[in-house]
Amino acid sequence: MADLSKSIYNLQRFQILQTKINPATSNYIPDSYAYAWYDEVYPIMDTSDIHKDLKEHFKISYEQIDTISKYADQEWLEGRLYNFYEYERYFNVRYENQLNITRSTLLVVFKYIHINGGFDANFWSKLLEPMQHPTEAQSIIRKFDSDDIYLI
């Protein structure tokens, strides 16, 4: 059963990404949803039922994105902003942690949130404070569109 479910996940992923890269149908899939499927982060902010039954196959799990986004949101609402390295320390990414949150997990989750229009300019400015984030974190705020999708 697990193999069948994984096959369905892969077919669904391919179909969503194929729809996004086709100029005739690209507008049917929001950039944030396509990005979630492309980088295999559970699309927690999207209301479609398409992904709910395939939850266990995303590389960035519901639990990981839920934990990161809730913490960031709670702190942001309280006026506490953190840079990327502070998030890494909080989630203990250099060592074993309960949810297996890594640097790449944070990169993908924050990019997904950014594409979705989450948080404000102050949040993103602090997250990417000069000298307080790895070079690859700049990709968080880079625009994502169908030209970024490669199926092979």
PDB file of C-alpha atoms in Angstrom:
ATOM      1  CA  MET A   1       0.000   0.000   0.000  1.00  0.00           C
ATOM      2  CA  ALA A   2       2.823   2.419   0.835  1.00  0.00           C
ATOM      3  CA  ASP A   3       4.361   1.889  -2.611  1.00  0.00           C
ATOM      4  CA  LEU A   4       1.041   2.669  -4.291  1.00  0.00           C
ATOM      5  CA  SER A   5       0.604   5.786  -2.185  1.00  0.00           C
ATOM      6  CA  LYS A   6       4.136   6.961  -3.041  1.00  0.00           C
ATOM      7  CA  SER A   7       3.423   6.358  -6.729  1.00  0.00           C
ATOM      8  CA  ILE A   8       0.258   8.432  -6.496  1.00  0.00           C
ATOM      9  CA  TYR A   9       2.256  11.183  -4.761  1.00  0.00           C
ATOM     10  CA  ASN A  10       4.871  11.191  -7.530  1.00  0.00           C
ATOM     11  CA  LEU A  11       2.217  11.239 -10.256  1.00  0.00           C
ATOM     12  CA  GLN A  12       0.349  14.060  -8.523  1.00  0.00           C
ATOM     13  CA  ARG A  13       3.575  16.023  -8.091  1.00  0.00           C
ATOM     14  CA  PHE A  14       4.464  15.590 -11.764  1.00  0.00           C
ATOM     15  CA  GLN A  15       0.966  16.596 -12.870  1.00  0.00           C
ATOM     16  CA  ILE A  16       0.938  19.762 -10.737  1.00  0.00           C
ATOM     17  CA  LEU A  17       4.387  20.814 -11.932  1.00  0.00           C
ATOM     18  CA  GLN A  18       3.528  19.974 -15.547  1.00  0.00           C
ATOM     19  CA  THR A  19       0.415  22.160 -15.256  1.00  0.00           C
ATOM     20  CA  LYS A  20       2.518  24.997 -13.819  1.00  0.00           C
ATOM     21  CA  ILE A  21       5.161  24.971 -16.555  1.00  0.00           C
ATOM     22  CA  ASN A  22       2.617  24.825 -19.390  1.00  0.00           C
ATOM     23  CA  PRO A  23       1.985  28.460 -20.449  1.00  0.00           C
ATOM     24  CA  ALA A  24      -1.655  27.626 -21.246  1.00  0.00           C
ATOM     25  CA  THR A  25      -2.368  26.332 -17.723  1.00  0.00           C
ATOM     26  CA  SER A  26       0.283  28.013 -15.572  1.00  0.00           C
ATOM     27  CA  ASN A  27      -2.173  30.406 -13.946  1.00  0.00           C
ATOM     28  CA  TYR A  28      -4.246  27.518 -12.569  1.00  0.00           C
ATOM     29  CA  ILE A  29      -1.569  26.658 -10.001  1.00  0.00           C
ATOM     30  CA  PRO A  30      -0.425  29.391  -7.580  1.00  0.00           C
ATOM     31  CA  ASP A  31       3.347  29.891  -7.372  1.00  0.00           C
ATOM     32  CA  SER A  32       3.347  28.954  -3.681  1.00  0.00           C
ATOM     33  CA  TYR A  33       1.576  25.656  -4.335  1.00  0.00           C
ATOM     34  CA  ALA A  34       3.870  24.776  -7.230  1.00  0.00           C
ATOM     35  CA  TYR A  35       6.903  25.644  -5.099  1.00  0.00           C
ATOM     36  CA  ALA A  36       5.661  23.443  -2.259  1.00  0.00           C
ATOM     37  CA  TRP A  37       5.348  20.472  -4.587  1.00  0.00           C
ATOM     38  CA  TYR A  38       8.610  21.277  -6.361  1.00  0.00           C
ATOM     39  CA  ASP A  39      10.690  21.378  -3.175  1.00  0.00           C
ATOM     40  CA  GLU A  40       8.428  18.824  -1.485  1.00  0.00           C
ATOM     41  CA  VAL A  41       7.370  20.929   1.479  1.00  0.00           C
ATOM     42  CA  TYR A  42       3.916  20.126   2.813  1.00  0.00           C
ATOM     43  CA  PRO A  43       1.713  23.024   1.555  1.00  0.00           C
ATOM     44  CA  ILE A  44       0.250  23.901   4.940  1.00  0.00           C
ATOM     45  CA  MET A  45      -0.984  27.336   3.831  1.00  0.00           C
ATOM     46  CA  ASP A  46      -2.922  26.056   0.847  1.00  0.00           C
ATOM     47  CA  THR A  47      -6.482  24.847   1.216  1.00  0.00           C
ATOM     48  CA  SER A  48      -6.576  22.313  -1.619  1.00  0.00           C
ATOM     49  CA  ASP A  49      -7.464  18.762  -0.645  1.00  0.00           C
ATOM     50  CA  ILE A  50      -5.077  17.354  -3.260  1.00  0.00           C
ATOM     51  CA  HIS A  51      -2.144  17.087  -0.871  1.00  0.00           C
ATOM     52  CA  LYS A  52      -3.885  16.041   2.359  1.00  0.00           C
ATOM     53  CA  ASP A  53      -4.071  12.308   1.647  1.00  0.00           C
ATOM     54  CA  LEU A  54      -0.417  12.276   0.568  1.00  0.00           C
ATOM     55  CA  LYS A  55       0.896  14.054   3.659  1.00  0.00           C
ATOM     56  CA  GLU A  56       3.434  11.411   4.655  1.00  0.00           C
ATOM     57  CA  HIS A  57       5.386  11.627   1.383  1.00  0.00           C
ATOM     58  CA  PHE A  58       6.526  15.250   1.541  1.00  0.00           C
ATOM     59  CA  LYS A  59      10.209  15.593   2.470  1.00  0.00           C
ATOM     60  CA  ILE A  60       9.402  18.612   4.666  1.00  0.00           C
ATOM     61  CA  SER A  61       6.630  17.260   6.840  1.00  0.00           C
ATOM     62  CA  TYR A  62       3.491  18.878   8.122  1.00  0.00           C
ATOM     63  CA  GLU A  63       4.959  18.759  11.633  1.00  0.00           C
ATOM     64  CA  GLN A  64       8.180  20.497  10.578  1.00  0.00           C
ATOM     65  CA  ILE A  65       6.502  23.368   8.727  1.00  0.00           C
ATOM     66  CA  ASP A  66       3.816  23.704  11.381  1.00  0.00           C
ATOM     67  CA  THR A  67       6.418  23.978  14.158  1.00  0.00           C
ATOM     68  CA  ILE A  68       8.596  26.494  12.295  1.00  0.00           C
ATOM     69  CA  SER A  69       5.740  28.666  11.032  1.00  0.00           C
ATOM     70  CA  LYS A  70       3.915  28.745  14.381  1.00  0.00           C
ATOM     71  CA  TYR A  71       7.065  29.734  16.254  1.00  0.00           C
ATOM     72  CA  ALA A  72       7.976  32.429  13.707  1.00  0.00           C
ATOM     73  CA  ASP A  73       4.407  33.749  13.678  1.00  0.00           C
ATOM     74  CA  GLN A  74       4.099  33.830  17.460  1.00  0.00           C
ATOM     75  CA  GLU A  75       7.395  35.683  17.859  1.00  0.00           C
ATOM     76  CA  TRP A  76       6.606  38.084  15.002  1.00  0.00           C
ATOM     77  CA  LEU A  77       3.209  38.933  16.508  1.00  0.00           C
ATOM     78  CA  GLU A  78       4.990  39.722  19.801  1.00  0.00           C
ATOM     79  CA  GLY A  79       7.390  42.029  17.939  1.00  0.00           C
ATOM     80  CA  ARG A  80      10.385  39.728  18.312  1.00  0.00           C
ATOM     81  CA  LEU A  81      12.335  39.346  15.077  1.00  0.00           C
ATOM     82  CA  TYR A  82      15.247  36.983  14.533  1.00  0.00           C
ATOM     83  CA  ASN A  83      17.917  36.520  11.912  1.00  0.00           C
ATOM     84  CA  PHE A  84      18.471  33.218  10.156  1.00  0.00           C
ATOM     85  CA  TYR A  85      21.293  32.089  12.444  1.00  0.00           C
ATOM     86  CA  GLU A  86      19.101  32.731  15.482  1.00  0.00           C
ATOM     87  CA  TYR A  87      16.452  30.444  13.989  1.00  0.00           C
ATOM     88  CA  GLU A  88      19.137  27.836  13.398  1.00  0.00           C
ATOM     89  CA  ARG A  89      20.180  28.037  17.030  1.00  0.00           C
ATOM     90  CA  TYR A  90      16.598  27.905  18.284  1.00  0.00           C
ATOM     91  CA  PHE A  91      15.834  24.789  16.238  1.00  0.00           C
ATOM     92  CA  ASN A  92      19.247  23.290  17.037  1.00  0.00           C
ATOM     93  CA  VAL A  93      19.920  22.475  13.378  1.00  0.00           C
ATOM     94  CA  ARG A  94      23.577  21.564  13.867  1.00  0.00           C
ATOM     95  CA  TYR A  95      22.709  18.725  16.201  1.00  0.00           C
ATOM     96  CA  GLU A  96      20.074  16.051  16.309  1.00  0.00           C
ATOM     97  CA  ASN A  97      16.664  17.510  17.070  1.00  0.00           C
ATOM     98  CA  GLN A  98      13.307  15.876  17.563  1.00  0.00           C
ATOM     99  CA  LEU A  99      11.785  16.946  14.225  1.00  0.00           C
ATOM    100  CA  ASN A 100      14.990  16.648  12.178  1.00  0.00           C
ATOM    101  CA  ILE A 101      14.887  20.333  11.244  1.00  0.00           C
ATOM    102  CA  THR A 102      17.994  21.233   9.264  1.00  0.00           C
ATOM    103  CA  ARG A 103      19.310  24.376   7.602  1.00  0.00           C
ATOM    104  CA  SER A 104      17.765  23.276   4.322  1.00  0.00           C
ATOM    105  CA  THR A 105      14.431  22.710   6.078  1.00  0.00           C
ATOM    106  CA  LEU A 106      14.470  26.321   7.300  1.00  0.00           C
ATOM    107  CA  LEU A 107      15.437  27.601   3.839  1.00  0.00           C
ATOM    108  CA  VAL A 108      12.570  25.784   2.112  1.00  0.00           C
ATOM    109  CA  VAL A 109       9.973  26.620   4.766  1.00  0.00           C
ATOM    110  CA  PHE A 110      10.831  30.319   4.849  1.00  0.00           C
ATOM    111  CA  LYS A 111      10.805  30.499   1.047  1.00  0.00           C
ATOM    112  CA  TYR A 112       7.370  28.854   0.964  1.00  0.00           C
ATOM    113  CA  ILE A 113       6.082  31.338   3.548  1.00  0.00           C
ATOM    114  CA  HIS A 114       7.603  34.242   1.608  1.00  0.00           C
ATOM    115  CA  ILE A 115       6.034  33.152  -1.682  1.00  0.00           C
ATOM    116  CA  ASN A 116       2.703  32.917   0.157  1.00  0.00           C
ATOM    117  CA  GLY A 117       3.046  36.550   1.238  1.00  0.00           C
ATOM    118  CA  GLY A 118       3.586  35.731   4.902  1.00  0.00           C
ATOM    119  CA  PHE A 119       5.009  38.231   7.384  1.00  0.00           C
ATOM    120  CA  ASP A 120       6.099  41.790   6.586  1.00  0.00           C
ATOM    121  CA  ALA A 121       9.172  43.496   5.167  1.00  0.00           C
ATOM    122  CA  ASN A 122      10.662  43.952   8.646  1.00  0.00           C
ATOM    123  CA  PHE A 123      10.520  40.203   9.278  1.00  0.00           C
ATOM    124  CA  TRP A 124      12.340  39.394   6.035  1.00  0.00           C
ATOM    125  CA  SER A 125      14.846  42.185   6.501  1.00  0.00           C
ATOM    126  CA  LYS A 126      15.768  40.879   9.958  1.00  0.00           C
ATOM    127  CA  LEU A 127      15.799  37.239   8.832  1.00  0.00           C
ATOM    128  CA  LEU A 128      18.319  38.161   6.138  1.00  0.00           C
ATOM    129  CA  GLU A 129      20.265  40.666   8.207  1.00  0.00           C
ATOM    130  CA  PRO A 130      23.736  41.187   6.670  1.00  0.00           C
ATOM    131  CA  MET A 131      26.337  38.715   7.940  1.00  0.00           C
ATOM    132  CA  GLN A 132      23.674  36.841   9.937  1.00  0.00           C
ATOM    133  CA  HIS A 133      22.623  34.246   7.398  1.00  0.00           C
ATOM    134  CA  PRO A 134      24.295  31.759   5.057  1.00  0.00           C
ATOM    135  CA  THR A 135      24.713  32.866   1.456  1.00  0.00           C
ATOM    136  CA  GLU A 136      22.076  30.430   0.216  1.00  0.00           C
ATOM    137  CA  ALA A 137      19.443  32.094   2.404  1.00  0.00           C
ATOM    138  CA  GLN A 138      19.254  34.949  -0.114  1.00  0.00           C
ATOM    139  CA  SER A 139      17.222  32.552  -2.264  1.00  0.00           C
ATOM    140  CA  ILE A 140      14.361  32.826   0.246  1.00  0.00           C
ATOM    141  CA  ILE A 141      13.244  36.169  -1.155  1.00  0.00           C
ATOM    142  CA  ARG A 142      14.042  35.436  -4.789  1.00  0.00           C
ATOM    143  CA  LYS A 143      10.970  35.253  -7.015  1.00  0.00           C
ATOM    144  CA  PHE A 144       9.776  31.770  -7.912  1.00  0.00           C
ATOM    145  CA  ASP A 145       7.967  31.027 -11.134  1.00  0.00           C
ATOM    146  CA  SER A 146       7.542  28.265 -13.659  1.00  0.00           C
ATOM    147  CA  ASP A 147      10.965  28.952 -15.199  1.00  0.00           C
ATOM    148  CA  ASP A 148      12.530  27.612 -11.982  1.00  0.00           C
ATOM    149  CA  ILE A 149      10.888  24.194 -12.379  1.00  0.00           C
ATOM    150  CA  TYR A 150      12.869  21.317 -13.866  1.00  0.00           C
ATOM    151  CA  LEU A 151      11.185  17.948 -14.079  1.00  0.00           C
ATOM    152  CA  ILE A 152      14.352  15.880 -14.442  1.00  0.00           C
TER     153      ILE A 152
END
